[in-house]
Amino acid sequence: MEAIQHKGLPLKASCGGKGTCGDCVVLIKEGAYAKKSSAVLPDRLVNQGYALACQTLITDDLIVQLPQFEELLIKSVVRSEFVEKNKKDISGTYAHDPALKSIALNLPQPTLEDNYSDFKRVERQLVQHTGSKDFSLPYSVLKNLAHTVRQEQGQIHVTYFDDPSQASIVNITPASATERVFGLACDIGTTTVALYLVDMANGDIIETASSLNQQIKCGEDIISRINYSQKPGHLKELQDLIMITINRLIETVTQRAGTSSQDIYCASISGNTTMIHLLLTLEPNYIREEPYVPTFNRVPLLQAKDIGLRMNPEARIYCAPSVGSYVGGDITAGMLCTPMLKEADKTSLFIDAGTNGEIVAGNRDWLMTCACSAGPAFEGGGIRCGMPASSGAIEQISLSESGKLNYKVINGIKPKGLCGSGLVDLMAELFTHGNIDRHGKFNAPKTRDRIYHSQNGLAFLVEEAQNTFWGKDIVITEKDISNLILTKGAVFSACSLLLKSVGLDFHEIEALYIAGGFGRFLDVDNAIRIGLLPDLDRDKFHYVGNSSLAGAYLILRSEQNKSLTEEIAEKMTYIELNTEPRYMNEFTGSLFLPHTDMDLFPSVQKLFDSHTKESI
Ligand code: FES
């Protein structure tokens, strides 16, 4: 475990290396080692070469596969179907008009009469063909220019940013060097990092990849990462970890696309305020201390070489602007993906329920926003058998009247754990069938077949060890349920308070856009039953997908979207919940299933009334 952690690779270790949680299981492919026996790893897996990393002593060079790392490499990043289906209706434009452009030029040969410098001759042609007047040239291109322009008798290919004040050349190659020009859209989430490799000639998404943010070993949420960054050397370590994460994903997508990372000339990055501070090694401590001041809201344009991203060193990096300490570029970019800014007379609500819950209410004329500390529960963090929505996760689950559980696993393999949508389903089903009460406590007579005392307290058996991928029971404990209630309570009460602060209530909302953490399979009815989402007409709900990534992609496609994101950041009014006295009341009311005030959830009340009648 020490060797793996030293390399900066992610490894879950909830028992801290005591050999009791079984999180740190790895597959040893080759080499000699000594191990302590452990009750948590079944013999079947030990015989196949699996071992608990924390209980393994290295006695020789080893080749070790990290199954958790592999499982967390989410193979297919879900593209936002919502954006693709609603190209004309979203607030951002889907037009392809990036600042990055390429052009083929044929330079006349120099003569005694026309012996202007090589750069002047390139610039003269560029002015003629593009309409831009002035071009800058980086030293990295300048130093090879004499050779490049002569290699194919003046036939060249120029890549440049068409900025209004001065266009900037980023590369010049001989014409036959098939120059492909790529861009990168990247969402840096607290738990997951996802990116698209984009062909900048036409805006097509060529490849996608995603993985766990490797900073996770330093803390699962924003506050614990900020705390971690305060020890000497730790801020740099956090930056190194996010760089390793992104650079490895770049390697994955470029290899799959058969291209080089040097052909990537621009990146559009979105992330919450803390993630962008850590990416840029900026002191994040003042984000968490009253009066909650970030170092920046608007990051100046950077170059890949400034921060060490593996792409062309001259590549431009744009970070979507943030609004406040807890509402970041993930939200301003995400707003591009909804129709909220197109409509003046229709008020909508936008909820991005990742590790940090961020909420926006408003329309074309006004936008209010706030953030709550939702915690990583719906992304699998802090939940005994929780995991991200990747291969082996139970993503849908239902409970029949006879007590039989039916579930669907991502990729159809043996289940490894429960992801956010599976957890919402499970809680709703347990609650609806009376297996848990309104406080989230198990109802003993109802659950007696499946409940037992585990080392983590009372646990409800979802699937027994022999049918699971890891040969360990998949359970949900009372402590898990209590964490999930805290999370759903934080999100619901933040939405409620945000609306009250502008004198609205949920019924005045005409559309509700759900983004982020949950998989495609979040069941809205179940989310309402546990009190995560408000009890509104079901046709008002729209699932936007990873709007942060889709927004970063839209910014890459068009400069117009970049300007609109900045307008959005300026326009949003940020409410700081930490200093809002009414928030605690709202939150306390939300710590029941679905809520203390059942009038807010008429459809859930109706369901209970019908169940009661049936049982009479
Ligand atoms: S860290 Fe818990 S078993 Fe190894």
XYZ file of C-alpha atoms and ligand atoms in Angstrom:
620
model
C 0.000 0.000 0.000
C 2.846 2.391 0.789
C 4.451 1.756 -2.607
C 1.164 2.344 -4.433
C 0.440 5.502 -2.496
C 4.008 6.716 -3.000
C 3.401 6.492 -6.756
C 0.300 8.632 -6.364
C -2.064 5.881 -7.518
C -5.553 5.806 -6.050
C -6.282 3.158 -3.451
C -9.264 3.156 -1.160
C -8.291 2.259 2.426
C -11.150 3.023 4.776
C -9.693 1.057 7.709
C -6.391 2.940 7.329
C -4.401 -0.230 6.616
C -5.609 -2.444 9.458
C -6.601 -5.265 7.125
C -10.263 -5.115 8.095
C -12.097 -3.237 5.340
C -10.931 -5.118 2.237
C -10.849 -1.913 0.190
C -7.197 -2.168 -0.802
C -7.440 -5.426 -2.746
C -4.935 -5.724 -5.633
C -3.999 -8.465 -8.081
C -0.360 -9.563 -7.887
C 0.634 -10.768 -11.337
C 4.286 -11.588 -10.766
C 6.974 -11.604 -8.058
C 7.434 -12.808 -4.495
C 5.759 -11.371 -1.438
C 4.820 -12.231 2.124
C 1.316 -11.700 3.402
C -0.684 -11.825 6.594
C -3.882 -13.813 6.442
C -7.076 -11.824 6.562
C -10.671 -12.790 7.110
C -11.937 -10.169 4.681
C -10.409 -11.709 1.553
C -11.944 -15.063 0.595
C -9.601 -17.984 -0.242
C -11.089 -18.125 -3.734
C -9.584 -14.688 -4.484
C -6.323 -15.352 -2.591
C -5.801 -18.430 -4.776
C -6.260 -16.282 -7.876
C -3.446 -13.954 -6.738
C -5.506 -11.233 -5.058
C -4.036 -9.694 -1.905
C -4.750 -6.868 0.484
C -2.114 -4.254 -0.331
C -1.917 -3.141 3.294
C -1.160 -6.688 4.486
C 1.464 -7.479 1.846
C 5.197 -7.225 2.376
C 7.253 -6.809 -0.793
C 10.213 -9.215 -0.951
C 10.978 -8.912 -4.672
C 10.066 -6.759 -7.668
C 6.322 -7.138 -8.190
C 3.923 -6.576 -11.047
C 0.684 -5.470 -9.461
C -2.626 -4.664 -11.089
C -4.867 -2.268 -9.243
C -8.368 -3.585 -9.870
C -9.998 -0.598 -8.275
C -8.072 1.740 -10.519
C -9.074 -0.246 -13.587
C -12.665 -0.361 -12.473
C -12.667 3.376 -11.931
C -11.427 4.090 -15.426
C -14.899 4.696 -16.682
C -14.688 3.482 -20.242
C -17.361 5.522 -21.923
C -17.960 9.046 -20.757
C -21.599 9.806 -21.263
C -22.039 12.621 -23.746
C -24.818 15.021 -22.917
C -27.773 13.694 -24.888
C -29.735 16.686 -23.645
C -27.352 19.128 -25.338
C -27.215 17.066 -28.527
C -31.009 16.858 -28.738
C -31.606 20.512 -27.857
C -28.842 22.212 -29.855
C -31.126 25.052 -30.923
C -32.729 25.655 -27.533
C -29.748 25.728 -25.171
C -28.371 29.053 -23.910
C -24.982 28.517 -25.563
C -24.504 28.313 -29.311
C -23.683 24.994 -30.973
C -22.079 26.817 -33.927
C -18.496 25.782 -34.630
C -16.477 28.981 -34.595
C -13.360 28.548 -32.446
C -10.540 31.065 -32.154
C -8.089 28.322 -33.153
C -7.756 28.116 -36.926
C -5.489 26.435 -39.496
C -4.603 27.487 -42.991
C -2.474 26.109 -45.847
C -0.210 28.722 -47.497
C 1.996 28.755 -50.544
C 4.810 31.271 -50.025
C 6.427 32.747 -53.124
C 10.151 31.998 -53.273
C 12.331 34.879 -52.018
C 14.245 36.851 -54.651
C 16.701 39.732 -54.582
C 13.757 42.046 -55.209
C 11.581 40.385 -52.592
C 13.952 39.436 -49.804
C 11.775 40.175 -46.817
C 12.398 37.986 -43.761
C 10.816 34.524 -43.576
C 8.376 35.664 -40.923
C 7.403 38.772 -42.867
C 6.631 36.619 -45.917
C 4.480 34.288 -43.797
C 2.726 37.215 -42.178
C 2.102 38.920 -45.537
C 0.308 35.813 -46.807
C -1.644 35.414 -43.599
C -2.868 39.023 -43.727
C -3.947 38.493 -47.322
C -5.872 35.289 -46.596
C -7.323 35.899 -43.137
C -8.050 39.592 -42.801
C -6.135 39.759 -39.485
C -3.508 42.492 -39.443
C -0.927 41.546 -36.902
C 0.530 38.144 -35.925
C 2.757 37.128 -33.032
C 5.153 34.186 -33.241
C 6.507 32.143 -30.306
C 10.218 31.435 -30.073
C 9.612 27.662 -30.295
C 8.239 28.171 -33.837
C 10.639 30.957 -34.784
C 13.751 28.879 -34.149
C 12.790 26.312 -36.842
C 11.146 28.743 -39.248
C 13.982 29.071 -41.783
C 14.059 25.313 -42.265
C 10.271 24.808 -42.198
C 9.489 27.321 -44.953
C 12.163 25.898 -47.276
C 11.501 22.206 -46.721
C 8.710 22.074 -49.315
C 9.437 25.200 -51.341
C 7.169 27.459 -49.338
C 4.216 25.062 -48.959
C 3.303 25.368 -45.273
C 0.501 24.875 -42.833
C -0.087 27.520 -40.141
C -2.079 27.070 -36.921
C -3.034 30.271 -35.105
C -5.449 31.874 -32.672
C -7.531 34.484 -34.436
C -7.724 37.020 -31.610
C -9.293 40.429 -32.325
C -6.304 42.505 -31.123
C -3.425 40.362 -32.374
C -3.544 36.884 -33.905
C -1.054 34.411 -32.379
C 0.677 31.720 -34.398
C 1.162 28.492 -32.434
C 2.658 26.220 -35.075
C 3.990 26.163 -38.639
C 4.712 22.856 -40.384
C 5.618 21.829 -43.932
C 2.362 21.206 -45.851
C 2.856 17.455 -46.231
C 3.153 16.926 -42.468
C -0.515 16.040 -42.048
C -1.312 18.599 -39.432
C -4.252 17.641 -37.251
C -5.402 20.208 -34.777
C -7.073 19.067 -31.575
C -8.578 20.659 -28.523
C -9.445 19.297 -25.129
C -12.582 19.860 -23.059
C -12.009 18.818 -19.457
C -14.172 18.705 -16.361
C -12.208 18.493 -13.100
C -14.611 17.105 -10.544
C -13.774 16.532 -6.891
C -14.322 12.799 -7.442
C -14.039 12.245 -11.197
C -12.142 13.884 -14.033
C -13.554 13.539 -17.549
C -12.433 14.829 -20.906
C -13.162 14.943 -24.627
C -10.555 15.041 -27.385
C -12.027 17.328 -30.048
C -11.087 17.733 -33.715
C -10.890 21.507 -33.981
C -11.404 21.426 -37.768
C -15.051 20.463 -37.371
C -15.765 20.277 -33.619
C -16.283 16.503 -33.611
C -15.624 14.625 -30.354
C -13.008 12.055 -31.353
C -12.411 10.287 -28.029
C -13.593 10.485 -24.428
C -12.073 9.242 -21.178
C -12.625 9.603 -17.490
C -11.078 8.438 -14.237
C -11.028 9.014 -10.531
C -9.391 12.279 -9.460
C -6.197 10.989 -7.852
C -6.366 13.704 -5.209
C -9.045 11.547 -3.611
C -6.447 9.802 -1.452
C -5.845 13.197 0.209
C -9.518 13.709 1.107
C -12.883 12.959 -0.418
C -14.366 16.436 -0.390
C -13.284 20.021 -0.938
C -12.791 20.949 2.711
C -10.620 17.922 3.473
C -8.470 18.678 0.393
C -8.054 22.299 1.535
C -7.105 21.070 5.016
C -4.626 18.640 3.474
C -3.054 21.417 1.364
C -2.059 23.341 4.489
C 0.852 21.054 5.427
C 4.277 21.848 3.899
C 4.618 20.434 0.382
C 1.020 19.227 0.222
C -0.321 21.934 -2.121
C 2.287 20.927 -4.701
C 1.448 17.259 -4.125
C -2.233 17.975 -4.848
C -1.267 19.795 -8.045
C 0.965 16.880 -9.070
C -1.902 14.452 -8.498
C -4.364 16.333 -10.695
C -1.677 16.703 -13.365
C -1.019 12.947 -13.264
C -4.762 12.325 -13.589
C -5.268 14.654 -16.556
C -2.019 13.730 -18.321
C -2.829 10.038 -18.079
C -6.260 10.678 -19.597
C -4.644 12.717 -22.376
C -2.328 9.796 -23.053
C -5.339 7.459 -23.202
C -7.337 9.560 -25.667
C -4.386 10.431 -27.920
C -3.274 6.794 -28.093
C -6.781 5.681 -28.985
C -7.044 8.421 -31.624
C -3.610 7.553 -33.034
C -2.344 11.075 -32.564
C 0.196 12.956 -30.487
C -0.477 15.118 -27.465
C 1.645 17.762 -29.285
C -1.286 18.182 -31.702
C -3.508 19.521 -28.902
C -3.449 23.320 -29.102
C -6.167 24.426 -26.714
C -8.026 23.275 -23.640
C -11.222 24.455 -22.028
C -11.340 23.467 -18.366
C -14.254 23.662 -15.972
C -14.225 22.762 -12.328
C -15.288 24.022 -8.945
C -13.338 26.921 -7.473
C -11.201 24.717 -5.208
C -10.268 22.276 -7.972
C -9.068 25.157 -10.186
C -7.071 26.635 -7.265
C -5.375 23.274 -6.751
C -4.731 22.886 -10.496
C -2.927 26.233 -10.506
C -1.227 25.722 -7.089
C -3.062 28.736 -5.686
C -3.555 29.009 -1.931
C -7.060 27.599 -1.342
C -7.280 28.241 2.403
C -9.254 31.505 2.227
C -12.034 29.707 0.347
C -13.081 27.901 3.515
C -12.522 30.748 6.020
C -15.019 33.506 6.569
C -15.520 35.772 4.568
C -14.802 32.976 1.983
C -12.598 34.776 -0.540
C -11.103 32.923 -3.518
C -7.878 34.147 -5.169
C -9.684 34.694 -8.474
C -13.005 34.444 -10.229
C -11.605 34.930 -13.708
C -8.335 33.155 -14.541
C -6.185 34.787 -17.242
C -5.460 32.665 -20.304
C -2.626 30.244 -19.544
C -0.345 28.116 -21.647
C 0.136 24.371 -21.234
C 3.814 24.946 -20.403
C 2.822 27.203 -17.450
C 1.246 24.335 -15.552
C 2.730 21.189 -17.094
C -0.203 19.815 -19.081
C 0.885 17.215 -21.634
C -0.023 18.942 -24.890
C 1.650 21.370 -27.261
C 3.621 23.707 -24.937
C 2.088 26.747 -26.683
C -1.435 25.391 -26.175
C -3.859 27.824 -24.587
C -5.678 26.894 -21.424
C -8.954 28.586 -20.619
C -10.659 28.026 -17.260
C -14.366 28.845 -17.043
C -14.929 31.701 -14.564
C -16.292 31.113 -11.088
C -18.849 33.115 -9.142
C -17.738 32.565 -5.564
C -15.820 30.233 -3.310
C -18.285 27.398 -3.770
C -19.843 28.115 -7.154
C -17.259 27.548 -9.829
C -16.650 27.311 -13.547
C -18.402 23.946 -13.605
C -21.658 25.853 -13.046
C -21.040 28.860 -15.303
C -20.039 26.473 -18.115
C -22.950 24.166 -17.228
C -25.444 27.009 -17.660
C -24.627 27.038 -21.400
C -26.195 23.582 -21.658
C -29.655 24.562 -20.418
C -32.268 26.866 -21.983
C -32.390 28.957 -18.749
C -30.863 32.077 -20.280
C -33.073 31.985 -23.333
C -36.263 32.565 -21.447
C -37.312 35.710 -19.621
C -40.722 34.651 -18.367
C -39.958 31.105 -17.288
C -38.095 30.504 -14.025
C -36.026 27.331 -13.844
C -33.928 25.539 -11.269
C -30.591 23.879 -12.018
C -29.114 21.332 -9.597
C -25.623 19.919 -9.981
C -25.468 17.323 -7.245
C -21.846 16.245 -7.239
C -19.659 16.100 -4.117
C -20.440 19.780 -3.768
C -24.109 20.545 -4.465
C -24.442 23.702 -6.581
C -27.803 25.225 -7.373
C -28.946 28.029 -9.670
C -32.416 29.568 -9.930
C -33.477 32.141 -12.481
C -34.070 33.054 -16.097
C -32.670 35.379 -18.757
C -33.089 38.440 -16.526
C -31.736 37.205 -13.218
C -29.748 34.303 -11.747
C -29.290 33.388 -8.077
C -26.916 30.695 -6.945
C -25.704 28.906 -3.833
C -23.727 25.826 -2.892
C -24.065 23.235 -0.179
C -21.703 20.632 1.111
C -23.537 17.581 -0.214
C -20.620 15.246 0.430
C -19.557 12.383 -1.801
C -22.293 9.903 -0.745
C -24.118 9.871 -4.087
C -20.794 9.318 -5.843
C -20.153 6.317 -3.612
C -17.919 8.087 -1.057
C -18.408 7.370 2.661
C -20.815 4.525 1.838
C -19.769 1.012 2.837
C -20.413 -0.545 -0.582
C -20.620 2.703 -2.556
C -18.765 3.259 -5.805
C -18.864 5.597 -8.810
C -21.143 4.741 -11.743
C -18.624 2.439 -13.431
C -18.415 -1.200 -14.434
C -19.933 -3.480 -11.802
C -22.024 -0.810 -10.065
C -25.665 -1.561 -9.280
C -27.346 1.415 -10.958
C -31.023 0.445 -10.709
C -32.715 -1.594 -8.030
C -36.261 -2.476 -7.057
C -37.861 -4.411 -4.220
C -40.935 -6.545 -4.805
C -43.771 -6.956 -2.305
C -42.414 -10.438 -1.542
C -39.060 -8.891 -0.542
C -37.149 -9.946 -3.657
C -34.536 -7.475 -4.916
C -34.043 -7.017 -8.650
C -31.142 -4.974 -9.876
C -29.244 -3.915 -12.980
C -25.448 -3.795 -13.016
C -23.362 -1.576 -15.325
C -21.802 -3.840 -17.991
C -23.870 -6.795 -16.732
C -21.050 -8.358 -14.664
C -21.282 -9.604 -11.056
C -22.011 -6.592 -8.826
C -19.167 -4.783 -7.059
C -21.157 -2.109 -5.204
C -23.846 0.560 -5.459
C -23.569 3.854 -7.333
C -25.644 7.013 -6.744
C -28.741 6.085 -8.738
C -28.728 2.589 -7.180
C -28.485 4.093 -3.695
C -31.408 6.456 -4.372
C -33.502 3.517 -5.656
C -32.571 1.322 -2.724
C -33.400 3.932 -0.112
C -36.699 4.777 -1.797
C -37.690 1.123 -2.083
C -36.747 0.334 1.527
C -38.693 3.371 2.676
C -41.762 2.743 0.522
C -41.987 -0.895 1.623
C -41.585 0.028 5.285
C -38.117 -1.511 5.704
C -36.811 1.794 7.028
C -38.703 4.452 8.933
C -38.774 8.202 8.341
C -35.535 8.601 10.355
C -33.779 6.030 8.173
C -33.724 3.332 10.877
C -34.367 -0.295 10.004
C -37.768 -1.660 10.799
C -36.790 -4.987 12.408
C -39.907 -7.101 11.672
C -39.877 -6.099 7.996
C -36.175 -6.625 7.388
C -35.462 -9.665 9.535
C -34.503 -11.947 6.606
C -31.874 -9.617 5.285
C -30.586 -7.658 8.259
C -27.558 -8.529 10.364
C -25.007 -6.978 12.721
C -21.871 -6.198 10.709
C -18.668 -4.595 11.960
C -20.131 -1.366 10.561
C -23.348 -1.675 12.549
C -26.746 -2.881 11.363
C -26.582 -3.842 7.695
C -29.218 -4.750 5.116
C -28.031 -7.462 2.736
C -28.398 -6.469 -0.922
C -26.449 -9.377 -2.394
C -24.597 -12.184 -0.718
C -20.863 -12.732 -1.109
C -21.055 -15.742 -3.415
C -22.903 -13.714 -6.068
C -20.705 -10.621 -5.999
C -17.579 -9.740 -7.940
C -15.355 -9.340 -4.890
C -16.822 -12.265 -2.970
C -17.977 -9.863 -0.241
C -21.543 -9.125 0.829
C -23.006 -5.980 -0.707
C -24.894 -4.201 2.042
C -26.330 -0.870 3.033
C -25.858 0.056 6.681
C -27.850 2.396 8.905
C -24.803 4.663 8.927
C -24.860 4.747 5.102
C -28.544 5.674 5.150
C -27.866 8.408 7.648
C -25.076 9.808 5.363
C -27.431 9.696 2.395
C -30.118 11.536 4.364
C -27.601 14.266 5.250
C -26.682 14.590 1.580
C -30.213 14.711 0.234
C -31.191 17.087 3.059
C -28.341 19.464 2.163
C -29.377 19.587 -1.503
C -33.131 19.955 -0.907
C -32.796 22.621 1.800
C -30.353 24.649 -0.332
C -32.873 24.616 -3.238
C -35.692 25.598 -0.917
C -33.781 28.470 0.669
C -32.538 29.782 -2.665
C -36.113 30.040 -3.944
C -37.394 31.573 -0.709
C -34.687 34.227 -0.900
C -36.381 35.542 -4.075
C -39.897 35.015 -2.751
C -40.647 31.913 -4.818
C -41.642 28.396 -3.977
C -41.109 25.151 -5.850
C -44.435 25.316 -7.668
C -43.405 28.460 -9.477
C -40.560 26.561 -11.122
C -41.331 25.634 -14.707
C -38.333 23.431 -15.437
C -35.789 21.655 -13.274
C -32.460 20.647 -14.818
C -30.459 17.920 -13.087
C -26.747 17.682 -13.793
C -23.712 15.855 -12.527
C -22.983 13.005 -10.178
C -25.865 10.663 -10.781
C -25.882 8.249 -13.669
C -28.361 8.407 -16.473
C -30.627 6.171 -14.452
C -31.602 8.483 -11.616
C -35.264 7.643 -11.060
C -37.028 10.955 -10.448
C -39.940 9.304 -8.603
C -37.514 7.626 -6.218
C -35.513 10.826 -5.743
C -38.777 12.587 -4.792
C -39.784 9.755 -2.450
C -36.634 10.204 -0.358
C -36.977 14.007 -0.449
C -33.951 14.730 -2.609
C -35.952 16.445 -5.352
C -39.108 18.566 -4.944
C -42.488 16.980 -5.636
C -43.253 18.648 -9.003
C -44.917 17.446 -12.208
C -42.581 14.825 -13.578
C -42.440 16.406 -17.022
C -40.655 19.427 -15.549
C -37.518 17.360 -14.837
C -34.721 17.191 -17.412
C -31.478 15.282 -17.022
C -28.618 17.286 -18.543
C -25.746 14.849 -17.872
C -22.258 16.147 -17.162
C -23.076 19.773 -17.968
C -19.691 20.965 -16.731
C -17.926 18.877 -19.395
C -20.538 19.639 -22.058
C -20.191 23.359 -21.224
C -16.393 23.203 -21.496
C -16.912 21.563 -24.897
C -19.275 24.344 -26.051
C -16.659 26.921 -25.001
C -14.110 25.079 -27.134
C -16.482 25.209 -30.120
C -17.160 28.930 -30.049
C -15.695 32.159 -28.687
C -19.257 33.390 -28.317
C -19.809 30.792 -25.611
C -16.701 31.992 -23.784
C -18.122 35.542 -23.655
C -21.524 34.235 -22.569
C -19.954 32.225 -19.710
C -18.280 35.375 -18.475
C -21.561 37.268 -18.703
C -23.238 34.490 -16.700
C -20.560 34.704 -13.980
C -21.079 38.483 -13.764
C -24.853 38.162 -13.671
C -25.152 35.530 -10.918
C -25.890 36.650 -7.378
C -24.242 34.318 -4.912
C -25.851 33.497 -1.576
C -23.462 32.242 1.090
C -25.343 29.517 2.971
C -22.660 29.285 5.689
C -23.739 32.660 7.014
C -27.465 32.311 6.276
C -29.289 31.762 9.602
C -32.403 30.261 7.926
C -30.370 27.482 6.340
C -30.074 25.407 9.520
C -33.882 25.385 9.952
C -34.376 24.314 6.369
C -31.711 21.639 6.718
C -33.105 20.224 9.958
C -36.545 19.904 8.359
C -35.005 17.902 5.524
C -33.426 15.239 7.710
C -36.444 12.971 7.485
C -37.807 10.817 4.718
C -38.973 12.609 2.706
C -39.263 15.730 4.941
C -40.814 16.830 8.232
C -43.428 18.748 6.252
C -45.345 16.104 4.298
C -47.427 18.850 2.614
C -44.349 19.492 0.479
C -44.567 15.930 -0.869
C -48.233 15.278 -1.764
C -47.462 12.441 -4.181
C -45.462 10.602 -1.493
C -48.271 11.167 1.020
C -50.752 9.754 -1.500
C -48.570 6.694 -1.992
C -48.477 6.062 1.743
C -52.219 6.557 2.060
C -52.819 3.962 -0.668
C -50.361 1.512 0.986
C -52.107 1.987 4.325
C -55.511 1.280 2.755
C -54.165 -1.843 1.061
C -52.724 -3.196 4.304
C -56.088 -2.541 6.086
S -6.804 -0.712 3.933
Fe -8.414 -1.763 4.829
S -7.940 -3.791 4.378
Fe -6.281 -2.731 3.567
